[in-house]
GROMACS .gro file of C-alpha atoms in nm:
model
  298
    1UNK     CA    1  -3.141   3.685  -6.361
    2UNK     CA    2  -3.293   3.585  -5.996
    3UNK     CA    3  -3.339   3.827  -5.769
    4UNK     CA    4  -3.459   3.854  -5.404
    5UNK     CA    5  -3.632   4.138  -5.219
    6UNK     CA    6  -3.697   4.192  -4.857
    7UNK     CA    7  -3.901   4.455  -4.665
    8UNK     CA    8  -3.858   4.551  -4.300
    9UNK     CA    9  -4.036   4.765  -4.082
   10UNK     CA   10  -3.793   4.933  -3.840
   11UNK     CA   11  -3.856   4.827  -3.469
   12UNK     CA   12  -3.835   5.078  -3.184
   13UNK     CA   13  -3.513   4.910  -3.069
   14UNK     CA   14  -3.360   4.952  -3.418
   15UNK     CA   15  -3.462   5.326  -3.440
   16UNK     CA   16  -3.158   5.584  -3.407
   17UNK     CA   17  -2.902   5.369  -3.570
   18UNK     CA   18  -2.769   5.385  -3.919
   19UNK     CA   19  -2.869   5.146  -4.233
   20UNK     CA   20  -2.510   5.032  -4.226
   21UNK     CA   21  -2.502   4.988  -3.837
   22UNK     CA   22  -2.822   4.773  -3.875
   23UNK     CA   23  -2.666   4.553  -4.156
   24UNK     CA   24  -2.377   4.469  -3.916
   25UNK     CA   25  -2.603   4.395  -3.647
   26UNK     CA   26  -2.805   4.170  -3.878
   27UNK     CA   27  -2.446   3.990  -3.961
   28UNK     CA   28  -2.484   4.058  -4.348
   29UNK     CA   29  -2.134   4.007  -4.492
   30UNK     CA   30  -1.919   4.300  -4.596
   31UNK     CA   31  -1.909   4.176  -4.921
   32UNK     CA   32  -2.285   4.192  -4.976
   33UNK     CA   33  -2.326   4.516  -4.794
   34UNK     CA   34  -2.076   4.668  -5.036
   35UNK     CA   35  -2.312   4.541  -5.347
   36UNK     CA   36  -2.618   4.683  -5.193
   37UNK     CA   37  -2.442   5.011  -5.137
   38UNK     CA   38  -2.255   5.019  -5.486
   39UNK     CA   39  -2.581   4.919  -5.668
   40UNK     CA   40  -2.790   5.125  -5.453
   41UNK     CA   41  -3.015   4.819  -5.412
   42UNK     CA   42  -3.197   4.956  -5.077
   43UNK     CA   43  -3.415   5.223  -5.033
   44UNK     CA   44  -3.609   5.375  -4.679
   45UNK     CA   45  -3.969   5.467  -4.737
   46UNK     CA   46  -3.925   5.435  -5.094
   47UNK     CA   47  -3.616   5.668  -5.151
   48UNK     CA   48  -3.256   5.592  -5.202
   49UNK     CA   49  -3.040   5.702  -4.902
   50UNK     CA   50  -2.701   5.660  -4.785
   51UNK     CA   51  -2.585   5.399  -4.540
   52UNK     CA   52  -2.508   5.656  -4.302
   53UNK     CA   53  -2.899   5.744  -4.276
   54UNK     CA   54  -3.060   5.730  -3.922
   55UNK     CA   55  -3.348   5.477  -3.932
   56UNK     CA   56  -3.662   5.595  -3.739
   57UNK     CA   57  -3.927   5.366  -3.593
   58UNK     CA   58  -4.164   5.220  -3.844
   59UNK     CA   59  -3.938   5.334  -4.157
   60UNK     CA   60  -3.959   5.066  -4.425
   61UNK     CA   61  -3.629   4.928  -4.546
   62UNK     CA   62  -3.615   4.744  -4.849
   63UNK     CA   63  -3.340   4.546  -4.981
   64UNK     CA   64  -3.272   4.380  -5.336
   65UNK     CA   65  -3.023   4.119  -5.388
   66UNK     CA   66  -2.888   3.969  -5.716
   67UNK     CA   67  -2.741   3.631  -5.812
   68UNK     CA   68  -2.400   3.786  -5.809
   69UNK     CA   69  -2.416   3.926  -5.453
   70UNK     CA   70  -2.377   3.569  -5.322
   71UNK     CA   71  -2.095   3.324  -5.349
   72UNK     CA   72  -2.378   3.061  -5.390
   73UNK     CA   73  -2.689   3.172  -5.518
   74UNK     CA   74  -2.823   2.852  -5.707
   75UNK     CA   75  -2.980   2.574  -5.533
   76UNK     CA   76  -3.000   2.277  -5.755
   77UNK     CA   77  -3.150   1.994  -5.574
   78UNK     CA   78  -3.379   1.813  -5.812
   79UNK     CA   79  -3.740   1.827  -5.634
   80UNK     CA   80  -3.874   1.478  -5.502
   81UNK     CA   81  -4.212   1.430  -5.411
   82UNK     CA   82  -4.212   1.070  -5.296
   83UNK     CA   83  -4.145   1.156  -4.914
   84UNK     CA   84  -4.262   1.423  -4.667
   85UNK     CA   85  -4.016   1.549  -4.410
   86UNK     CA   86  -4.166   1.669  -4.071
   87UNK     CA   87  -4.107   2.045  -4.038
   88UNK     CA   88  -4.026   2.128  -3.655
   89UNK     CA   89  -4.029   2.531  -3.706
   90UNK     CA   90  -4.033   2.753  -4.038
   91UNK     CA   91  -4.036   3.112  -4.106
   92UNK     CA   92  -3.965   3.323  -4.406
   93UNK     CA   93  -3.579   3.261  -4.391
   94UNK     CA   94  -3.545   2.916  -4.253
   95UNK     CA   95  -3.680   2.590  -4.187
   96UNK     CA   96  -3.584   2.326  -3.926
   97UNK     CA   97  -3.681   1.965  -4.013
   98UNK     CA   98  -3.677   1.639  -3.852
   99UNK     CA   99  -3.459   1.409  -4.058
  100UNK     CA  100  -3.505   1.021  -4.024
  101UNK     CA  101  -3.202   0.776  -3.967
  102UNK     CA  102  -3.085   0.633  -4.264
  103UNK     CA  103  -3.158   0.939  -4.511
  104UNK     CA  104  -2.911   1.126  -4.675
  105UNK     CA  105  -2.831   1.524  -4.612
  106UNK     CA  106  -2.757   1.587  -4.994
  107UNK     CA  107  -2.687   1.431  -5.323
  108UNK     CA  108  -2.336   1.365  -5.448
  109UNK     CA  109  -2.429   1.362  -5.828
  110UNK     CA  110  -2.645   1.583  -6.019
  111UNK     CA  111  -2.911   1.283  -6.075
  112UNK     CA  112  -2.931   1.183  -5.736
  113UNK     CA  113  -3.255   1.299  -5.588
  114UNK     CA  114  -3.334   1.101  -5.267
  115UNK     CA  115  -3.196   1.285  -4.993
  116UNK     CA  116  -3.329   1.536  -4.747
  117UNK     CA  117  -3.249   1.821  -4.966
  118UNK     CA  118  -3.442   1.688  -5.259
  119UNK     CA  119  -3.737   1.600  -5.049
  120UNK     CA  120  -3.728   1.970  -4.923
  121UNK     CA  121  -3.737   2.118  -5.257
  122UNK     CA  122  -4.017   1.893  -5.330
  123UNK     CA  123  -4.214   2.035  -5.046
  124UNK     CA  124  -4.140   2.385  -5.134
  125UNK     CA  125  -4.270   2.332  -5.466
  126UNK     CA  126  -4.561   2.160  -5.375
  127UNK     CA  127  -4.653   2.444  -5.132
  128UNK     CA  128  -4.563   2.708  -5.426
  129UNK     CA  129  -4.310   2.866  -5.246
  130UNK     CA  130  -4.083   3.079  -5.439
  131UNK     CA  131  -3.758   2.964  -5.214
  132UNK     CA  132  -3.536   2.715  -5.241
  133UNK     CA  133  -3.345   2.484  -4.983
  134UNK     CA  134  -2.985   2.573  -4.909
  135UNK     CA  135  -2.771   2.369  -4.650
  136UNK     CA  136  -2.626   2.536  -4.348
  137UNK     CA  137  -2.510   2.246  -4.156
  138UNK     CA  138  -2.514   1.861  -4.158
  139UNK     CA  139  -2.559   1.557  -3.971
  140UNK     CA  140  -2.456   1.189  -4.049
  141UNK     CA  141  -2.705   0.971  -4.255
  142UNK     CA  142  -2.726   0.736  -3.970
  143UNK     CA  143  -2.841   1.006  -3.724
  144UNK     CA  144  -3.179   1.162  -3.665
  145UNK     CA  145  -3.324   1.492  -3.541
  146UNK     CA  146  -3.323   1.823  -3.627
  147UNK     CA  147  -3.141   2.008  -3.897
  148UNK     CA  148  -3.139   2.384  -4.015
  149UNK     CA  149  -3.201   2.463  -4.386
  150UNK     CA  150  -3.182   2.824  -4.523
  151UNK     CA  151  -3.461   2.928  -4.764
  152UNK     CA  152  -3.254   3.176  -4.936
  153UNK     CA  153  -2.889   3.254  -5.004
  154UNK     CA  154  -2.874   3.555  -4.776
  155UNK     CA  155  -2.933   3.352  -4.473
  156UNK     CA  156  -2.657   3.141  -4.541
  157UNK     CA  157  -2.356   3.341  -4.423
  158UNK     CA  158  -2.568   3.473  -4.148
  159UNK     CA  159  -2.599   3.141  -3.977
  160UNK     CA  160  -2.273   3.051  -4.117
  161UNK     CA  161  -2.142   3.328  -3.858
  162UNK     CA  162  -2.393   3.227  -3.576
  163UNK     CA  163  -2.245   2.871  -3.592
  164UNK     CA  164  -1.881   2.995  -3.599
  165UNK     CA  165  -1.944   3.210  -3.284
  166UNK     CA  166  -2.116   2.936  -3.110
  167UNK     CA  167  -2.455   3.138  -3.075
  168UNK     CA  168  -2.621   2.814  -3.229
  169UNK     CA  169  -2.630   2.539  -2.967
  170UNK     CA  170  -2.706   2.188  -3.088
  171UNK     CA  171  -2.796   1.931  -2.838
  172UNK     CA  172  -2.811   1.539  -2.918
  173UNK     CA  173  -2.902   1.221  -2.758
  174UNK     CA  174  -2.682   0.907  -2.767
  175UNK     CA  175  -2.705   0.572  -2.612
  176UNK     CA  176  -2.325   0.458  -2.564
  177UNK     CA  177  -2.177   0.147  -2.465
  178UNK     CA  178  -2.081   0.136  -2.061
  179UNK     CA  179  -2.110   0.294  -1.755
  180UNK     CA  180  -1.955   0.669  -1.738
  181UNK     CA  181  -1.687   0.718  -1.487
  182UNK     CA  182  -1.857   1.055  -1.404
  183UNK     CA  183  -2.193   1.233  -1.436
  184UNK     CA  184  -2.045   1.482  -1.695
  185UNK     CA  185  -1.734   1.597  -1.903
  186UNK     CA  186  -1.576   1.748  -2.179
  187UNK     CA  187  -1.376   1.593  -2.475
  188UNK     CA  188  -1.145   1.843  -2.663
  189UNK     CA  189  -0.908   1.614  -2.845
  190UNK     CA  190  -0.878   1.755  -3.226
  191UNK     CA  191  -1.022   1.529  -3.495
  192UNK     CA  192  -0.857   1.442  -3.825
  193UNK     CA  193  -0.869   1.176  -4.127
  194UNK     CA  194  -0.802   0.825  -4.015
  195UNK     CA  195  -0.479   0.741  -4.165
  196UNK     CA  196  -0.611   0.387  -4.206
  197UNK     CA  197  -0.935   0.453  -4.386
  198UNK     CA  198  -1.019   0.799  -4.520
  199UNK     CA  199  -1.372   0.726  -4.488
  200UNK     CA  200  -1.320   0.748  -4.111
  201UNK     CA  201  -1.192   1.025  -3.868
  202UNK     CA  202  -0.974   0.995  -3.596
  203UNK     CA  203  -0.863   1.192  -3.284
  204UNK     CA  204  -0.534   1.338  -3.378
  205UNK     CA  205  -0.585   1.216  -3.724
  206UNK     CA  206  -0.431   1.380  -4.039
  207UNK     CA  207  -0.497   1.746  -4.071
  208UNK     CA  208  -0.677   1.750  -3.724
  209UNK     CA  209  -0.889   2.040  -3.615
  210UNK     CA  210  -1.024   2.159  -3.302
  211UNK     CA  211  -1.311   1.960  -3.143
  212UNK     CA  212  -1.519   2.006  -2.822
  213UNK     CA  213  -1.788   1.774  -2.705
  214UNK     CA  214  -1.957   1.823  -2.394
  215UNK     CA  215  -2.156   1.530  -2.253
  216UNK     CA  216  -2.368   1.476  -1.952
  217UNK     CA  217  -2.509   1.113  -1.829
  218UNK     CA  218  -2.886   1.113  -1.812
  219UNK     CA  219  -2.893   0.745  -1.688
  220UNK     CA  220  -2.770   0.400  -1.713
  221UNK     CA  221  -2.963   0.072  -1.816
  222UNK     CA  222  -2.800  -0.257  -1.852
  223UNK     CA  223  -2.427  -0.156  -1.888
  224UNK     CA  224  -2.538   0.144  -2.147
  225UNK     CA  225  -2.578   0.501  -2.085
  226UNK     CA  226  -2.807   0.768  -2.227
  227UNK     CA  227  -2.622   1.098  -2.258
  228UNK     CA  228  -2.702   1.411  -2.353
  229UNK     CA  229  -2.412   1.606  -2.580
  230UNK     CA  230  -2.380   1.940  -2.680
  231UNK     CA  231  -2.122   2.039  -2.937
  232UNK     CA  232  -1.888   2.361  -2.965
  233UNK     CA  233  -1.762   2.231  -3.287
  234UNK     CA  234  -1.904   2.056  -3.585
  235UNK     CA  235  -1.651   1.802  -3.712
  236UNK     CA  236  -1.733   1.545  -3.938
  237UNK     CA  237  -1.836   1.202  -3.691
  238UNK     CA  238  -1.731   1.427  -3.394
  239UNK     CA  239  -1.966   1.275  -3.148
  240UNK     CA  240  -1.890   0.914  -3.273
  241UNK     CA  241  -1.529   0.984  -3.275
  242UNK     CA  242  -1.508   1.156  -2.953
  243UNK     CA  243  -1.708   0.895  -2.766
  244UNK     CA  244  -1.531   0.584  -2.917
  245UNK     CA  245  -1.211   0.760  -2.809
  246UNK     CA  246  -1.280   0.735  -2.442
  247UNK     CA  247  -1.430   0.366  -2.475
  248UNK     CA  248  -1.777   0.432  -2.489
  249UNK     CA  249  -1.875   0.395  -2.863
  250UNK     CA  250  -2.223   0.484  -2.949
  251UNK     CA  251  -2.451   0.168  -2.953
  252UNK     CA  252  -2.503   0.033  -3.333
  253UNK     CA  253  -2.191   0.237  -3.451
  254UNK     CA  254  -2.019  -0.046  -3.646
  255UNK     CA  255  -1.801   0.207  -3.794
  256UNK     CA  256  -1.661   0.317  -3.469
  257UNK     CA  257  -1.692  -0.005  -3.260
  258UNK     CA  258  -2.031   0.006  -3.095
  259UNK     CA  259  -2.092  -0.342  -3.238
  260UNK     CA  260  -2.404  -0.431  -3.050
  261UNK     CA  261  -2.679  -0.540  -3.302
  262UNK     CA  262  -2.944  -0.249  -3.328
  263UNK     CA  263  -3.144  -0.135  -3.620
  264UNK     CA  264  -2.982   0.196  -3.637
  265UNK     CA  265  -2.716   0.427  -3.478
  266UNK     CA  266  -2.839   0.545  -3.134
  267UNK     CA  267  -2.748   0.917  -3.177
  268UNK     CA  268  -3.029   1.178  -3.228
  269UNK     CA  269  -3.012   1.566  -3.294
  270UNK     CA  270  -3.278   1.645  -3.031
  271UNK     CA  271  -3.264   2.033  -2.978
  272UNK     CA  272  -3.179   2.321  -3.200
  273UNK     CA  273  -3.122   2.686  -3.008
  274UNK     CA  274  -3.049   2.960  -3.243
  275UNK     CA  275  -3.087   3.323  -3.258
  276UNK     CA  276  -3.350   3.379  -3.576
  277UNK     CA  277  -3.175   3.640  -3.836
  278UNK     CA  278  -3.308   3.984  -3.854
  279UNK     CA  279  -3.432   4.046  -3.480
  280UNK     CA  280  -3.639   3.732  -3.471
  281UNK     CA  281  -3.514   3.644  -3.123
  282UNK     CA  282  -3.384   3.336  -2.982
  283UNK     CA  283  -3.594   3.001  -3.071
  284UNK     CA  284  -3.540   2.664  -2.901
  285UNK     CA  285  -3.675   2.391  -3.122
  286UNK     CA  286  -3.728   2.033  -2.983
  287UNK     CA  287  -3.864   1.734  -3.183
  288UNK     CA  288  -4.024   1.423  -3.052
  289UNK     CA  289  -3.814   1.113  -3.026
  290UNK     CA  290  -3.845   0.873  -3.301
  291UNK     CA  291  -4.008   0.524  -3.268
  292UNK     CA  292  -3.683   0.373  -3.358
  293UNK     CA  293  -3.483   0.536  -3.067
  294UNK     CA  294  -3.557   0.374  -2.730
  295UNK     CA  295  -3.655   0.563  -2.411
  296UNK     CA  296  -3.488   0.223  -2.222
  297UNK     CA  297  -3.232   0.033  -2.412
  298UNK     CA  298  -3.275  -0.341  -2.322
   0.00000   0.00000   0.00000
C-alpha cells in the first residue's frame, strides 16, 4: 500500500493553536482529519498526541496518509517522455505548467498517453521524483497557458476548496471579434449543455449552472479587441460561450462562431494567483505569451 508522509515545523504564527485547528486552517477535509485521528497517524516531536494538543513554535508535526484516506489516491497516467512541458512554478505539493495550444489535458482511455498529464508523469519519472500528477482544473485543448497540477492526493481537495471559495484567481487573454461597447463588463448568464450538440455548451442550456465572467478591454486593432478575462466559475467552454453570447466570439473559435482564419484559438491562460497550501503565502504565476498568440492582431 502506498503511503505519504509530510513533516512540518510549526511557525510562530501557528503556535498556540491545537493540531485540529491547524488542520482546519489548512483546509484538510474532515474525512481525512478523522482518518489521521482514528489511525493515530500523526505525531508531534515524535510522540502521539491528541488533536487537542496545543502546538508551540518549532514543534515538528508529522502526518502519515494511506491510500484509503483519499477518494482518489492513485494517479494512473502513463509516463510519456516524448515532450517536455515548461514549468512556471513548482514546490513539494504542486506544479504550475505552461500548456501549449493543441495539447489535451488528460487521456480518455487507459492506452492514451499523448496528453499533458502523461508528459508531466514522464517528467516526474525522469527526475526520479516520488510524486505523481493529479488534475485540479482544466483548460480546453485549444487553449494555451498556465494550469495547476497537484503532486499528491492530499493537496487535491485543498485546491478544490480554494477554487470553490474563489481564492484562486485565473486571468486569461483573448482576442475577440468586434469593438467592445464599453471598457469592461460582467457576463453572468448560466451555462448548460447545448440542446442541438452535446459537444457544445450554451447560455441557459440543459442543466444550466451559474457562470460569471469578468472582462476588461485592453485595446482594439482592426475591429478585433484584446480582452483581459477573470473567472469566478469554471464551466466547460465558459469564456468561449459567454463571449460568443454577447456577439464577440473568440478569434479562431470555429465551434462558437469565431470563423476568422487563424492557426489556433486566441485564448491564453495568462496568470494564476493562488494561496499555496500549508501557509505558503499567496503566489502570482505568469508565463510568457506563446509565439502563436499575437500581441497585435492583423
